[in-house]
Coordinates of C-alpha atoms in Angstrom, one line a residue:
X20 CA -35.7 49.3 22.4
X21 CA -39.2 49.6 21.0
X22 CA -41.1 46.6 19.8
X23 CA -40.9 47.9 16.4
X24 CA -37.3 48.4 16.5
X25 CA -36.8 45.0 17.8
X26 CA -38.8 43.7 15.2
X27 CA -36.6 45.1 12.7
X28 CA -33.4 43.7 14.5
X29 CA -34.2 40.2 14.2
X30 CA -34.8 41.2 10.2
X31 CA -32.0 42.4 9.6
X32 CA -29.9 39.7 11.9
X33 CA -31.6 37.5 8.8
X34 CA -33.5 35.2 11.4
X35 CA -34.5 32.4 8.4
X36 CA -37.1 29.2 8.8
X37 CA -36.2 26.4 10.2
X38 CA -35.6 24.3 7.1
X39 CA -36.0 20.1 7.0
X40 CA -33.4 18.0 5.2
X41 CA -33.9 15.1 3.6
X42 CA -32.3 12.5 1.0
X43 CA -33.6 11.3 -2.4
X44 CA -31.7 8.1 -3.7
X45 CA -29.5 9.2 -6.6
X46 CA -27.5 6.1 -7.6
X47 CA -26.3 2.8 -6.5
X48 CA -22.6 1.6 -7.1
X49 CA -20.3 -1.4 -6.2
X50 CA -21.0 -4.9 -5.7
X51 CA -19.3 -6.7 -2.8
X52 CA -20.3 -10.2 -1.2
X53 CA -20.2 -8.9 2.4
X54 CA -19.0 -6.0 2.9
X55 CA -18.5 -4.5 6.4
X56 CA -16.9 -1.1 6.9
X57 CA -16.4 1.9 4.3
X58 CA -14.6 5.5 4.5
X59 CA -14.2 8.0 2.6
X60 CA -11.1 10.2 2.3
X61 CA -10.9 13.7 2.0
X62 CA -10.5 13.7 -1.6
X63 CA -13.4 12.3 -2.2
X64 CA -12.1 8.2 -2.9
X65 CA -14.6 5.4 -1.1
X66 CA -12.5 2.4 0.3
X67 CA -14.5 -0.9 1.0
X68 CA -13.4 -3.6 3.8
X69 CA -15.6 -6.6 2.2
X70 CA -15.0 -9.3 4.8
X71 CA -16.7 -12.0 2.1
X72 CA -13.8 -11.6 -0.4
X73 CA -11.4 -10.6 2.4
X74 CA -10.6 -7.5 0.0
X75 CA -10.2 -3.7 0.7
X76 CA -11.5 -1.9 -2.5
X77 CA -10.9 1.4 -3.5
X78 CA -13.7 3.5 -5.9
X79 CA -14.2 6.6 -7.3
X80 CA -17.8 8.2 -6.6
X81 CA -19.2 7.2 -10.3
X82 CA -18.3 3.5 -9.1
X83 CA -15.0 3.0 -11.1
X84 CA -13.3 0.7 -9.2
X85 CA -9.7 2.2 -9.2
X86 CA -7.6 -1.1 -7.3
X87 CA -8.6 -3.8 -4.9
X88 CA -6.2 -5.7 -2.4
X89 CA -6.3 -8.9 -0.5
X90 CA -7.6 -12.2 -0.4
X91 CA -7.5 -14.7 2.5
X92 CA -4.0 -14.8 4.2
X93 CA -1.8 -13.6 6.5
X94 CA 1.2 -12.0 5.0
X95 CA 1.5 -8.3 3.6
X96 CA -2.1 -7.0 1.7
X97 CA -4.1 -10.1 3.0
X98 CA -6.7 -10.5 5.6
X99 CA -8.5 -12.2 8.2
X100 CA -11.6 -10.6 8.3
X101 CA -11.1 -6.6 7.9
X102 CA -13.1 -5.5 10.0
X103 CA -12.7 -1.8 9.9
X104 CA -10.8 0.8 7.2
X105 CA -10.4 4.5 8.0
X106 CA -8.8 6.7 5.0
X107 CA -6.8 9.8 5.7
X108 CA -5.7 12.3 3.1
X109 CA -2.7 10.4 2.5
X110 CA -3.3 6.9 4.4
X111 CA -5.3 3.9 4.5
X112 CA -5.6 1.9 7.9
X113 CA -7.4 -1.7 7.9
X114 CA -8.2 -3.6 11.1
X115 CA -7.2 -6.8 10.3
X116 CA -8.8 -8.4 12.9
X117 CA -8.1 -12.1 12.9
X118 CA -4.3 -11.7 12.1
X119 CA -4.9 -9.4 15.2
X120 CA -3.1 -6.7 13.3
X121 CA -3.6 -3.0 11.9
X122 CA -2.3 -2.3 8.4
X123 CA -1.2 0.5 6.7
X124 CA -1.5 1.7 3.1
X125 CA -1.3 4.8 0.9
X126 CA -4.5 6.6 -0.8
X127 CA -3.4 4.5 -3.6
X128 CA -3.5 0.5 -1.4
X129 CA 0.4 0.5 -1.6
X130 CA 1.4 -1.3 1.5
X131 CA 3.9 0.4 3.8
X132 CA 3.8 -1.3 6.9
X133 CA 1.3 -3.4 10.1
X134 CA 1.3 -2.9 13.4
X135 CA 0.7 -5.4 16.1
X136 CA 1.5 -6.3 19.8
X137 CA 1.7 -10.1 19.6
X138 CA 5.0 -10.5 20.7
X139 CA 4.7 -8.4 23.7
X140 CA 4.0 -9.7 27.5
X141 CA 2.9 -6.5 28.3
X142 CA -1.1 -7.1 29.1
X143 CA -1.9 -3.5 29.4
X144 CA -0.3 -2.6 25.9
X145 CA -1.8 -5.8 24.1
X146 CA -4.5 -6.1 21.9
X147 CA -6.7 -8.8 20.3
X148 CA -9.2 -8.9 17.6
X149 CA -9.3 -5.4 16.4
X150 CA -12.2 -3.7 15.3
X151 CA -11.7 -0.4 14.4
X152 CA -8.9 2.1 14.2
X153 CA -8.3 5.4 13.5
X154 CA -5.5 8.2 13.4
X155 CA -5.6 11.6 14.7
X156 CA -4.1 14.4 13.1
X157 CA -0.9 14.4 15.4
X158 CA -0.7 10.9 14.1
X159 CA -1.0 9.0 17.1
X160 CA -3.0 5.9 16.5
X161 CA -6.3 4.5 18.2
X162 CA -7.2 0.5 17.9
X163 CA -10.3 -0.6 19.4
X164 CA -9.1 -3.7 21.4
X165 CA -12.3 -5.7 21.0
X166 CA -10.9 -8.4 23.1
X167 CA -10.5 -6.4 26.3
X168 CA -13.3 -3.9 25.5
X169 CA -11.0 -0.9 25.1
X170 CA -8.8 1.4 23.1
X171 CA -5.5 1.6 22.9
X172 CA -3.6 4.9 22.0
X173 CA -0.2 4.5 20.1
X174 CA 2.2 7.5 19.5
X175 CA 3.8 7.7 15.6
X176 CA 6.5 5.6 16.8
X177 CA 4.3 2.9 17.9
X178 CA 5.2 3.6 21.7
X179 CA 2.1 3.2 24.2
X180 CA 0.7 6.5 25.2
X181 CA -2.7 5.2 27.4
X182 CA -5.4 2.7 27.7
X183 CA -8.7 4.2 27.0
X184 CA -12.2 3.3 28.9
X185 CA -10.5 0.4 30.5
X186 CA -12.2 -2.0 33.5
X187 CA -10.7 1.1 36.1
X188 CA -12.3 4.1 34.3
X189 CA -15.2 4.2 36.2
X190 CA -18.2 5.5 34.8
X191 CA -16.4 5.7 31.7
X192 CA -15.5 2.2 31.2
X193 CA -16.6 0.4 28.2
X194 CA -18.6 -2.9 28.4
X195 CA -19.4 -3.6 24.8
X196 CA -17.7 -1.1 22.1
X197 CA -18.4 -1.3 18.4
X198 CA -17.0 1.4 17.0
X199 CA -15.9 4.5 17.4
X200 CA -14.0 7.6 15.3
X201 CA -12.1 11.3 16.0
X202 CA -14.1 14.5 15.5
X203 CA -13.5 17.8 17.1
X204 CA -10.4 16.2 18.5
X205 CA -12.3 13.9 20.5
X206 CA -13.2 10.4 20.6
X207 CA -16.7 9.4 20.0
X208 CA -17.1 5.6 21.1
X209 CA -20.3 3.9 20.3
X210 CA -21.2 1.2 23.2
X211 CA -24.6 -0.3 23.3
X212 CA -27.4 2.5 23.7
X213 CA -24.3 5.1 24.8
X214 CA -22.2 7.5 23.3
X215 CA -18.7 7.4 25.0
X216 CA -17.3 10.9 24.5
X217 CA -13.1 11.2 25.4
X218 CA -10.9 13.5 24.5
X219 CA -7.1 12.5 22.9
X220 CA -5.5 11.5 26.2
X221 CA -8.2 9.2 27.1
X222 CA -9.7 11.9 29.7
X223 CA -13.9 10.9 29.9
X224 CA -15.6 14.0 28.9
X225 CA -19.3 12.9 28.3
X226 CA -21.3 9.9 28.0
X227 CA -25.0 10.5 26.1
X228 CA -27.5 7.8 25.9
X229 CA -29.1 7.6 22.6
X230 CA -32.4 7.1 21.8
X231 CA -31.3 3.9 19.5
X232 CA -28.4 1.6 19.6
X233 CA -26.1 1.8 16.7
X234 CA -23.5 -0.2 15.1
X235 CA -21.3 2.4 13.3
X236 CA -20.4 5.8 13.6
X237 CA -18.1 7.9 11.0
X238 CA -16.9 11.1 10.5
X239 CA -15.6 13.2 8.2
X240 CA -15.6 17.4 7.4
X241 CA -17.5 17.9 10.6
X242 CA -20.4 15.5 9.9
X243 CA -21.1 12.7 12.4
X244 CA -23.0 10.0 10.8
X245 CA -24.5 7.3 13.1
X246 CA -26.6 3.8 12.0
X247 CA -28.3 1.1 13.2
X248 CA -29.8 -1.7 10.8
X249 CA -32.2 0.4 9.3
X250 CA -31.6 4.5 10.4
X251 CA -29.2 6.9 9.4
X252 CA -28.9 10.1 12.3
X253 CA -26.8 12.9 11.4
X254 CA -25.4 15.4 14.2
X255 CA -22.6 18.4 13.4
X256 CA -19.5 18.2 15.6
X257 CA -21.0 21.2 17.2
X258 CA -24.0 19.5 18.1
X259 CA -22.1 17.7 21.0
X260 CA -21.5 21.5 22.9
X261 CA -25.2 21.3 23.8
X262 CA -27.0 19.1 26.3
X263 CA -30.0 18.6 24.0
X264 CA -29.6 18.8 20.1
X265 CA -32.0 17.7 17.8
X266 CA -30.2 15.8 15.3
X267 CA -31.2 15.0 11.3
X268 CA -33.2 11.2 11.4
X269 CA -33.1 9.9 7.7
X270 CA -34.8 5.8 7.8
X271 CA -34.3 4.9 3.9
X272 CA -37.2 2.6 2.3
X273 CA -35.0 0.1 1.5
X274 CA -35.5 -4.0 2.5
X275 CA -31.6 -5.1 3.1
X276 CA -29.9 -3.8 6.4
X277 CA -27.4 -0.8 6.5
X278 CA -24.2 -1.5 7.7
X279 CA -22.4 1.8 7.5
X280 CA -22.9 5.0 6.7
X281 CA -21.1 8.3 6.0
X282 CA -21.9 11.9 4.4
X283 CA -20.0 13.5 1.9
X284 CA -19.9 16.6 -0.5
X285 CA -24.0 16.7 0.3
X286 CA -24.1 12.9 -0.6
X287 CA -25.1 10.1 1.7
X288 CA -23.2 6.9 1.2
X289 CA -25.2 4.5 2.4
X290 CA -23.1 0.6 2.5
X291 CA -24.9 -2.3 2.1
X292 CA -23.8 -5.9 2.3
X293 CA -23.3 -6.0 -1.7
X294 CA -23.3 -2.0 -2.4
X295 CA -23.6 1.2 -1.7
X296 CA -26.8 3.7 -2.2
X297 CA -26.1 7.3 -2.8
X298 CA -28.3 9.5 -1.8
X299 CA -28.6 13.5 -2.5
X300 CA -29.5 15.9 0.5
X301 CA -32.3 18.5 -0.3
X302 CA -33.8 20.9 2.0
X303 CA -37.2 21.6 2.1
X304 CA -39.0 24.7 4.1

């Protein structure tokens, strides 16, 4: 092929610039007292773990707030420090971490039932103190056992399935988990400066040292979202096929701390202690 004719290729293959993204702040909703985890479903809803009110709250993306739940306690819809709520299309899961329990709502915070393993002997099927949790879409469950630095795996039925980066995984064992969620059908577990990488069965696939530490990680339609205190970096669940990836780095110019983050419908939903900041990706050449 002639350089001319290559030339011409790579035109009409539609080669384009490489083209920055960044984020302008478009609004600011909610106001919690200390709030701690958010998700958002696919439908678009934001849910709220505010471990100040020990409330789960569930908005619209104008703000409305559609229903809260909770309040300090123990029994059905009250917690002990939620630590952690993951939505689904049709589910809500809360890490009710000092009741040492998981429970489960619908999309719309009716309860339906909680999981725990208190009354079992079993060490290897027990956790404490959990911090996180999520579901796949076979509907086997995922609790982040803070207690023994480890996640647990739990089939639909609530039978044990597999203990996940435990003291006898080797390289892959996990000293110091925060948090952790499902994309591409594999876990992405967030300890210290690392990125754990599993896949369903608990199998290590990968472990990638970051070039930060962060404190939460989401998911959702693809998008990874990472934080720390003060910097947002976003990868695509494709991004994690490659040995080096250049992900999008996004530090707003704000003076209160980030404590989760997550990117929807070309939105970032940045949480706050006592809000969230919206903030509208545009692309620039």
């Amino acid at each position: 092929m002639s350089l001319k004719h290559y030339l011409s290729f790579l035109l009409l293959a539609g080669i384009q610039p490489i083209i920055a993204q960044t984020f302008v702040q478009s609004g600011q909703i909610g106001a919690f007292r200390s709030a701690n985890s958010l998700s958002v479903n696919p439908a678009g809803y934001i849910y709220v773990a505010d471990a100040g009110s020990n409330e789960i709250i569930k908005l619209d993306t104008l703000g409305k707030v559609i229903k809260s739940i909770g309040g300090y306690g123990w029994t059905e819809s009250s917690f002990d420090d939620p630590s952690d709520v993951y939505a689904s299309t049709l589910n809500v899961f809360v890490s009710d971490k000092n009741n040492n329990r998981v429970q489960l709502f619908d999309k719309d915070l009716n309860f339906l039932s909680q999981f725990s393993t208190q009354n079992s002997n079993d060490e290897k099927i027990t956790f404490r103190y959990p911090t996180s949790s999520v579901v796949s879409t076979q509907g086997d469950l995922f609790i982040l056992d803070s207690d023994n630095n480890r996640i647990l795996k739990f089939n639909s039925r609530g039978d044990f399935q597999a203990a996940i980066g435990s003291y006898d995984a080797g390289t892959f064992s996990l000293m110091n988990p925060k948090q952790f969620t499902i994309a591409n059908d594999q876990l992405l577990v967030l300890d210290s400066q690392f990125l754990f990488i599993f896949d369903l069965y608990g199998n290590g696939v990968r472990k990638i040292k970051l070039p930060f530490e962060p404190i939460n990680i989401n998911s959702l339609f693809h998008n990874i979202c990472l934080n720390d205190k003060s910097k947002i970096v976003l990868l695509e669940e494709t991004d994690l096929d490659f040995v080096n990836f250049i992900p999008v780095n996004f530090i707003p110019k704000i003076e209160v701390e980030i404590i989760d983050a997550i990117l929807f419908n070309e939105k970032l939903y940045l949480l706050t202690k006592n809000s969230i900041m919206i903030y509208a990706k545009v692309s620039k050449e």
